Amino acid sequence: MVKREEVLLFIDAYRKEYDFAEIVPVSARNGDNTDELVKVILKYLPYGPMFYDEDTVTDQPQRQIAAEIIREKALHALDEEIPHGIAVAIDRMKKRPGRSNIIDIDATIICERNSHKGIIIGKQGSMLKKIGSNARFELERMLDSKVNLKLWVKVKKDWRDSDFMIKNFGYDKKEI
């Protein structure tokens, strides 16, 4: 938000307030100087052991990531129509046998109330179709494969109050 010609004045003002090791001006909007920021950050980070291979992006299994993608697309499509009290369980995730490049995924969206179920399904299944289409697109990109996604909606009253169900859906009680 600061004009380019005023950046040095602001840097000088902050330098007087605290003894920073380095100050790196960046523009998140334009991406200016972000490479330099990464270099400076890496310079000050302590070296430590590698806990995962370099190409490992996450420690979560693909099933969990798939469930979270579907949940994200559901929450985005539903906007503020229902509270965040939904979970997604992957019932089946299997590559088709043979030479096909298709993964079949069966998933259940769990909600807490019957009224929520109707909202998630939508008129003549329109909302569920929208959620499925959006999730399928991202799942295909992630899995680098065609995806046959089947979605169901089930009501499990007050599932968030059950430690067993929370753990079963892959969540941590402290994070909810």
Coordinates of N, CA and C in Angstrom, one line a residue:
M1 N 0.8 -1.2 0.0 CA 0.0 0.0 0.0 C 0.9 1.3 0.0
V2 N 2.1 1.1 0.4 CA 3.0 2.3 0.5 C 3.6 2.6 -0.9
K3 N 3.6 3.9 -1.2 CA 4.1 4.3 -2.5 C 5.6 3.9 -2.6
R4 N 6.1 3.5 -3.7 CA 7.5 3.1 -3.9 C 8.5 4.2 -3.4
E5 N 8.2 5.4 -3.6 CA 9.2 6.5 -3.2 C 9.2 6.7 -1.7
E6 N 8.2 6.2 -1.0 CA 8.1 6.3 0.5 C 8.6 5.1 1.3
V7 N 9.0 4.1 0.6 CA 9.4 2.8 1.2 C 10.6 3.1 2.1
L8 N 11.6 3.7 1.6 CA 12.8 4.0 2.4 C 12.5 4.7 3.7
L9 N 11.6 5.7 3.6 CA 11.2 6.4 4.9 C 10.6 5.4 5.9
F10 N 9.8 4.5 5.5 CA 9.2 3.6 6.4 C 10.2 2.6 6.9
I11 N 11.1 2.1 6.1 CA 12.2 1.2 6.5 C 13.0 1.9 7.6
D12 N 13.3 3.1 7.3 CA 14.2 3.9 8.3 C 13.4 4.0 9.6
A13 N 12.1 4.3 9.6 CA 11.3 4.5 10.8 C 11.3 3.2 11.6
Y14 N 11.1 2.0 10.9 CA 11.1 0.7 11.6 C 12.4 0.4 12.1
R15 N 13.5 0.7 11.4 CA 14.8 0.4 11.9 C 15.1 1.1 13.2
K16 N 14.6 2.3 13.3 CA 14.9 3.0 14.6 C 14.1 2.4 15.8
E17 N 13.0 1.8 15.5 CA 12.2 1.2 16.6 C 12.7 -0.1 17.1
Y18 N 13.3 -0.9 16.2 CA 13.8 -2.2 16.6 C 15.1 -2.6 15.8
D19 N 16.0 -3.3 16.4 CA 17.2 -3.7 15.7 C 17.0 -5.0 14.9
F20 N 16.4 -4.9 13.7 CA 16.1 -6.0 12.8 C 17.4 -6.5 12.2
A21 N 17.5 -7.8 12.0 CA 18.7 -8.3 11.3 C 18.7 -7.8 9.9
E22 N 17.6 -7.9 9.2 CA 17.4 -7.3 7.9 C 16.0 -6.9 7.6
I23 N 15.8 -6.0 6.8 CA 14.5 -5.5 6.3 C 14.4 -5.7 4.8
V24 N 13.4 -6.5 4.4 CA 13.3 -6.8 3.0 C 11.9 -6.3 2.5
P25 N 11.9 -5.2 1.8 CA 10.6 -4.7 1.3 C 10.1 -5.6 0.2
V26 N 8.8 -6.0 0.2 CA 8.2 -6.9 -0.8 C 6.8 -6.3 -1.2
S27 N 6.4 -6.7 -2.3 CA 5.0 -6.5 -2.7 C 4.3 -7.8 -2.9
A28 N 3.4 -8.1 -2.0 CA 2.7 -9.4 -2.1 C 1.7 -9.3 -3.4
R29 N 1.2 -8.1 -3.6 CA 0.3 -7.9 -4.7 C 1.0 -8.2 -6.1
N30 N 2.2 -7.7 -6.3 CA 2.9 -7.8 -7.5 C 4.0 -8.9 -7.5
G31 N 4.3 -9.5 -6.3 CA 5.3 -10.5 -6.2 C 6.7 -10.0 -6.3
D32 N 6.9 -8.6 -6.1 CA 8.2 -8.0 -6.2 C 9.0 -8.4 -5.0
N33 N 10.2 -8.8 -5.2 CA 11.2 -9.1 -4.2 C 10.9 -10.3 -3.3
T34 N 10.0 -11.1 -3.7 CA 9.6 -12.2 -2.8 C 10.8 -13.3 -2.8
D35 N 11.5 -13.4 -4.0 CA 12.6 -14.4 -4.0 C 13.7 -14.0 -3.0
E36 N 13.9 -12.7 -2.9 CA 14.9 -12.2 -2.0 C 14.5 -12.4 -0.6
L37 N 13.2 -12.3 -0.3 CA 12.7 -12.5 1.1 C 12.9 -14.0 1.4
V38 N 12.6 -14.9 0.5 CA 12.9 -16.3 0.8 C 14.3 -16.6 1.1
K39 N 15.2 -16.0 0.3 CA 16.7 -16.2 0.6 C 17.1 -15.7 2.0
V40 N 16.5 -14.5 2.4 CA 16.9 -14.0 3.7 C 16.3 -14.9 4.8
I41 N 15.1 -15.3 4.6 CA 14.5 -16.2 5.6 C 15.3 -17.5 5.8
L42 N 15.7 -18.1 4.7 CA 16.5 -19.3 4.7 C 17.8 -19.1 5.4
K43 N 18.4 -17.9 5.2 CA 19.7 -17.6 5.8 C 19.6 -17.7 7.3
Y44 N 18.5 -17.3 7.9 CA 18.4 -17.3 9.4 C 17.7 -18.5 10.0
L45 N 17.2 -19.4 9.2 CA 16.6 -20.6 9.7 C 17.7 -21.6 10.1
P46 N 17.5 -22.2 11.2 CA 18.5 -23.2 11.6 C 18.4 -24.5 10.7
Y47 N 19.5 -25.1 10.4 CA 19.5 -26.3 9.7 C 19.0 -27.5 10.6
G48 N 18.1 -28.3 10.1 CA 17.6 -29.4 10.9 C 17.5 -30.7 10.0
P49 N 17.1 -31.7 10.7 CA 17.0 -33.0 9.9 C 15.8 -33.0 9.0
M50 N 15.8 -33.7 7.9 CA 14.7 -33.9 7.0 C 13.8 -35.0 7.6
F51 N 12.6 -34.6 7.8 CA 11.6 -35.6 8.4 C 10.9 -36.3 7.2
Y52 N 10.9 -35.7 6.0 CA 10.2 -36.3 4.9 C 11.1 -36.1 3.7
D53 N 10.8 -36.9 2.6 CA 11.5 -36.7 1.4 C 11.2 -35.4 0.8
E54 N 12.1 -34.9 0.0 CA 12.0 -33.5 -0.6 C 10.7 -33.3 -1.4
D55 N 10.2 -34.4 -2.1 CA 9.0 -34.2 -2.9 C 7.7 -34.5 -2.1
T56 N 7.8 -34.7 -0.8 CA 6.6 -35.0 0.0 C 6.0 -33.6 0.3
V57 N 4.7 -33.5 0.0 CA 4.0 -32.2 0.2 C 3.3 -32.2 1.5
T58 N 2.8 -33.4 1.9 CA 2.0 -33.5 3.2 C 2.2 -34.9 3.8
D59 N 1.9 -35.0 5.1 CA 2.0 -36.3 5.7 C 0.6 -37.0 5.8
Q60 N -0.4 -36.3 5.2 CA -1.8 -36.9 5.2 C -2.0 -37.8 4.0
P61 N -2.7 -38.9 4.2 CA -3.0 -39.8 3.1 C -3.9 -39.2 2.1
Q62 N -3.9 -39.7 0.9 CA -4.7 -39.2 -0.2 C -6.2 -39.2 0.1
R63 N -6.6 -40.2 0.8 CA -8.0 -40.3 1.2 C -8.4 -39.1 2.0
Q64 N -7.6 -38.7 3.0 CA -7.9 -37.6 3.8 C -7.9 -36.3 3.0
I65 N -6.9 -36.1 2.1 CA -6.9 -34.9 1.3 C -8.1 -34.9 0.4
A66 N -8.5 -36.0 -0.2 CA -9.7 -36.1 -1.0 C -11.0 -35.7 -0.2
A67 N -11.1 -36.1 1.0 CA -12.2 -35.8 1.9 C -12.2 -34.3 2.1
E68 N -11.0 -33.7 2.4 CA -11.0 -32.3 2.7 C -11.3 -31.4 1.4
I69 N -10.9 -31.9 0.3 CA -11.2 -31.2 -1.0 C -12.7 -31.2 -1.2
I70 N -13.4 -32.3 -1.0 CA -14.8 -32.4 -1.1 C -15.5 -31.5 -0.1
R71 N -15.0 -31.5 1.2 CA -15.6 -30.7 2.2 C -15.4 -29.2 1.9
E72 N -14.2 -28.8 1.4 CA -14.0 -27.4 1.0 C -15.0 -27.0 -0.1
K73 N -15.2 -27.8 -1.1 CA -16.1 -27.5 -2.2 C -17.5 -27.4 -1.7
A74 N -17.9 -28.2 -0.8 CA -19.2 -28.2 -0.2 C -19.4 -26.9 0.5
L75 N -18.5 -26.5 1.4 CA -18.6 -25.3 2.2 C -18.6 -24.1 1.3
H76 N -17.8 -24.1 0.2 CA -17.8 -23.0 -0.7 C -19.1 -22.9 -1.4
A77 N -19.6 -24.0 -1.9 CA -20.9 -23.9 -2.7 C -22.1 -23.6 -1.8
L78 N -22.1 -24.1 -0.6 CA -23.2 -23.8 0.4 C -23.1 -22.4 1.0
D79 N -22.0 -21.8 0.8 CA -21.7 -20.4 1.3 C -22.1 -20.4 2.8
E80 N -23.1 -19.6 3.1 CA -23.5 -19.5 4.5 C -24.9 -20.1 4.8
E81 N -25.3 -21.0 3.9 CA -26.6 -21.6 4.1 C -26.7 -22.6 5.3
I82 N -25.6 -23.3 5.5 CA -25.5 -24.2 6.7 C -24.2 -23.9 7.4
P83 N -24.2 -24.2 8.7 CA -23.0 -24.0 9.5 C -21.9 -25.0 9.0
H84 N -20.7 -24.8 9.6 CA -19.6 -25.6 9.2 C -19.7 -27.1 9.7
G85 N -20.8 -27.5 10.3 CA -20.9 -28.8 10.9 C -21.1 -29.9 9.9
I86 N -20.3 -29.9 8.9 CA -20.3 -31.1 8.0 C -18.9 -31.7 8.0
A87 N -18.9 -33.0 7.7 CA -17.7 -33.8 7.5 C -17.8 -34.6 6.3
V88 N -16.7 -35.1 5.8 CA -16.8 -36.0 4.6 C -16.0 -37.2 4.9
A89 N -16.6 -38.4 4.7 CA -16.0 -39.7 4.8 C -15.8 -40.3 3.5
I90 N -14.6 -40.8 3.2 CA -14.3 -41.5 2.0 C -14.6 -43.0 2.2
D91 N -15.7 -43.5 1.6 CA -16.1 -44.8 1.8 C -15.3 -45.8 0.9
R92 N -14.9 -45.3 -0.3 CA -14.1 -46.2 -1.2 C -13.3 -45.3 -2.1
M93 N -12.0 -45.7 -2.3 CA -11.2 -44.9 -3.2 C -10.3 -46.0 -3.8
K94 N -10.6 -46.3 -5.1 CA -9.8 -47.4 -5.7 C -9.6 -47.1 -7.2
K95 N -8.4 -47.4 -7.6 CA -8.1 -47.3 -9.1 C -8.8 -48.5 -9.8
R96 N -9.4 -48.2 -10.9 CA -10.0 -49.3 -11.7 C -8.9 -50.3 -12.2
P97 N -9.2 -51.6 -12.1 CA -8.2 -52.5 -12.6 C -7.9 -52.4 -14.1
G98 N -6.8 -52.9 -14.5 CA -6.5 -52.9 -15.9 C -5.7 -51.7 -16.3
R99 N -5.8 -51.3 -17.5 CA -5.0 -50.1 -18.0 C -5.7 -48.8 -17.9
S100 N -6.9 -48.8 -17.4 CA -7.7 -47.6 -17.3 C -7.0 -46.6 -16.3
N101 N -7.2 -45.3 -16.6 CA -6.6 -44.3 -15.7 C -7.8 -43.6 -15.0
I102 N -8.6 -44.4 -14.3 CA -9.8 -43.9 -13.6 C -9.8 -44.4 -12.2
I103 N -10.0 -43.4 -11.3 CA -10.1 -43.7 -9.9 C -11.6 -43.5 -9.4
D104 N -12.2 -44.5 -8.8 CA -13.5 -44.5 -8.3 C -13.5 -44.0 -6.9
I105 N -14.2 -43.0 -6.6 CA -14.3 -42.5 -5.2 C -15.7 -42.4 -4.8
D106 N -16.1 -43.1 -3.7 CA -17.4 -42.9 -3.1 C -17.2 -42.2 -1.8
A107 N -18.0 -41.1 -1.6 CA -17.8 -40.3 -0.4 C -19.2 -40.0 0.2
T108 N -19.2 -39.8 1.5 CA -20.4 -39.4 2.2 C -20.2 -38.1 2.9
I109 N -21.1 -37.2 2.6 CA -21.1 -35.9 3.3 C -22.0 -36.1 4.5
I110 N -21.5 -35.8 5.7 CA -22.2 -36.0 6.9 C -22.6 -34.6 7.5
C111 N -23.9 -34.5 7.8 CA -24.4 -33.3 8.4 C -25.1 -33.6 9.7
E112 N -25.5 -32.6 10.4 CA -26.1 -32.8 11.7 C -27.6 -32.8 11.8
R113 N -28.2 -32.2 10.7 CA -29.7 -32.1 10.8 C -30.3 -32.4 9.5
N114 N -31.6 -32.9 9.5 CA -32.3 -33.3 8.3 C -32.5 -32.1 7.4
S115 N -32.7 -30.9 8.0 CA -32.9 -29.7 7.1 C -31.6 -29.4 6.4
H116 N -30.4 -29.7 7.0 CA -29.2 -29.5 6.3 C -29.0 -30.5 5.1
K117 N -29.5 -31.7 5.2 CA -29.4 -32.7 4.2 C -30.1 -32.2 2.9
G118 N -31.3 -31.6 3.1 CA -32.0 -31.1 1.9 C -31.3 -29.9 1.2
I119 N -30.6 -29.1 2.0 CA -29.9 -27.9 1.5 C -28.7 -28.5 0.7
I120 N -28.0 -29.4 1.3 CA -26.8 -30.0 0.6 C -27.1 -30.7 -0.7
I121 N -28.2 -31.4 -0.7 CA -28.7 -32.1 -1.9 C -29.2 -31.0 -3.0
G122 N -29.9 -30.1 -2.5 CA -30.5 -29.0 -3.4 C -31.6 -29.5 -4.2
K123 N -32.2 -28.6 -4.9 CA -33.4 -28.9 -5.7 C -33.0 -29.9 -6.8
Q124 N -33.6 -31.0 -6.8 CA -33.4 -32.1 -7.8 C -31.9 -32.4 -7.9
G125 N -31.2 -32.3 -6.7 CA -29.8 -32.7 -6.7 C -28.8 -31.7 -7.2
S126 N -29.3 -30.5 -7.5 CA -28.4 -29.5 -8.1 C -27.2 -29.1 -7.3
M127 N -27.4 -28.9 -6.0 CA -26.3 -28.5 -5.1 C -25.3 -29.6 -5.0
L128 N -25.7 -30.9 -4.8 CA -24.8 -32.0 -4.7 C -24.0 -32.2 -6.0
K129 N -24.7 -31.9 -7.2 CA -24.0 -32.0 -8.5 C -22.9 -31.0 -8.6
K130 N -23.3 -29.8 -8.1 CA -22.3 -28.7 -8.2 C -21.1 -29.0 -7.3
I131 N -21.3 -29.5 -6.1 CA -20.2 -29.9 -5.2 C -19.4 -30.9 -5.8
G132 N -20.0 -31.9 -6.4 CA -19.3 -33.1 -7.0 C -18.5 -32.6 -8.2
S133 N -19.0 -31.8 -9.0 CA -18.3 -31.3 -10.2 C -17.1 -30.5 -9.8
N134 N -17.2 -29.6 -8.9 CA -16.1 -28.8 -8.4 C -15.0 -29.6 -7.7
A135 N -15.5 -30.6 -6.9 CA -14.5 -31.5 -6.2 C -13.8 -32.4 -7.3
R136 N -14.5 -32.9 -8.2 CA -14.0 -33.8 -9.2 C -12.9 -33.1 -10.0
F137 N -13.1 -31.9 -10.4 CA -12.1 -31.1 -11.1 C -10.8 -31.1 -10.3
E138 N -10.8 -30.7 -9.0 CA -9.6 -30.6 -8.2 C -9.0 -31.9 -7.9
L139 N -9.8 -32.9 -7.7 CA -9.3 -34.3 -7.4 C -8.6 -34.8 -8.6
E140 N -9.1 -34.6 -9.8 CA -8.4 -35.1 -11.0 C -7.0 -34.4 -11.2
R141 N -7.0 -33.1 -10.9 CA -5.7 -32.4 -10.9 C -4.7 -33.0 -9.9
M142 N -5.2 -33.3 -8.7 CA -4.3 -33.8 -7.6 C -3.9 -35.2 -7.9
L143 N -4.8 -36.0 -8.4 CA -4.5 -37.5 -8.6 C -3.9 -37.7 -10.0
D144 N -3.9 -36.7 -10.9 CA -3.5 -36.9 -12.3 C -4.1 -38.1 -12.9
S145 N -5.4 -38.1 -12.8 CA -6.2 -39.3 -13.3 C -7.7 -38.8 -13.4
K146 N -8.4 -39.5 -14.2 CA -9.9 -39.3 -14.3 C -10.5 -39.8 -13.0
V147 N -11.5 -39.1 -12.5 CA -12.2 -39.5 -11.2 C -13.6 -39.7 -11.5
N148 N -14.1 -40.8 -11.0 CA -15.6 -41.1 -11.0 C -16.0 -40.9 -9.6
L149 N -16.6 -39.8 -9.3 CA -17.0 -39.4 -7.9 C -18.5 -39.6 -7.7
K150 N -18.8 -40.3 -6.6 CA -20.2 -40.5 -6.2 C -20.3 -40.0 -4.8
L151 N -21.3 -39.1 -4.6 CA -21.5 -38.5 -3.3 C -22.9 -38.9 -2.7
W152 N -22.9 -39.1 -1.4 CA -24.1 -39.3 -0.7 C -24.1 -38.4 0.5
V153 N -25.3 -38.1 1.0 CA -25.5 -37.3 2.2 C -26.2 -38.0 3.3
K154 N -25.6 -38.1 4.5 CA -26.2 -38.7 5.6 C -26.3 -37.8 6.8
V155 N -27.3 -38.0 7.6 CA -27.5 -37.2 8.8 C -27.0 -38.0 10.0
K156 N -26.1 -37.5 10.8 CA -25.6 -38.1 12.0 C -25.8 -37.0 13.1
K157 N -26.8 -37.0 13.8 CA -27.2 -35.9 14.7 C -26.0 -35.7 15.7
D158 N -25.6 -34.5 15.9 CA -24.6 -34.1 16.9 C -23.3 -34.9 16.8
W159 N -22.9 -35.2 15.6 CA -21.7 -35.9 15.4 C -20.5 -35.2 16.0
R160 N -20.5 -33.9 16.0 CA -19.3 -33.2 16.6 C -19.2 -33.3 18.1
D161 N -20.2 -33.9 18.7 CA -20.1 -34.1 20.2 C -19.6 -35.5 20.5
S162 N -19.3 -36.3 19.5 CA -18.9 -37.6 19.7 C -17.4 -37.7 19.4
D163 N -16.6 -38.0 20.4 CA -15.1 -38.1 20.2 C -14.8 -39.2 19.2
F164 N -15.5 -40.3 19.3 CA -15.3 -41.4 18.3 C -15.5 -41.0 16.9
M165 N -16.6 -40.3 16.6 CA -17.0 -39.9 15.3 C -16.0 -38.8 14.8
I166 N -15.6 -37.9 15.6 CA -14.6 -36.9 15.2 C -13.3 -37.5 14.8
K167 N -12.8 -38.5 15.6 CA -11.6 -39.2 15.3 C -11.8 -40.0 14.1
N168 N -13.0 -40.7 13.9 CA -13.3 -41.5 12.8 C -13.2 -40.7 11.4
F169 N -13.6 -39.4 11.5 CA -13.6 -38.6 10.3 C -12.2 -37.9 10.1
G170 N -11.3 -38.2 11.0 CA -9.9 -37.8 10.8 C -9.6 -36.4 11.4
Y171 N -10.5 -36.0 12.3 CA -10.3 -34.6 12.9 C -9.7 -34.8 14.3
D172 N -9.2 -33.7 14.8 CA -8.7 -33.7 16.2 C -9.6 -32.8 17.0
K173 N -10.1 -33.3 18.1 CA -11.1 -32.5 18.9 C -10.6 -31.1 19.2
K174 N -9.3 -31.0 19.4 CA -8.7 -29.6 19.8 C -8.8 -28.7 18.6
E175 N -8.9 -29.2 17.4 CA -8.9 -28.3 16.2 C -10.3 -27.9 15.8
I176 N -11.3 -28.5 16.4 CA -12.7 -28.1 16.0 C -13.3 -27.0 16.9

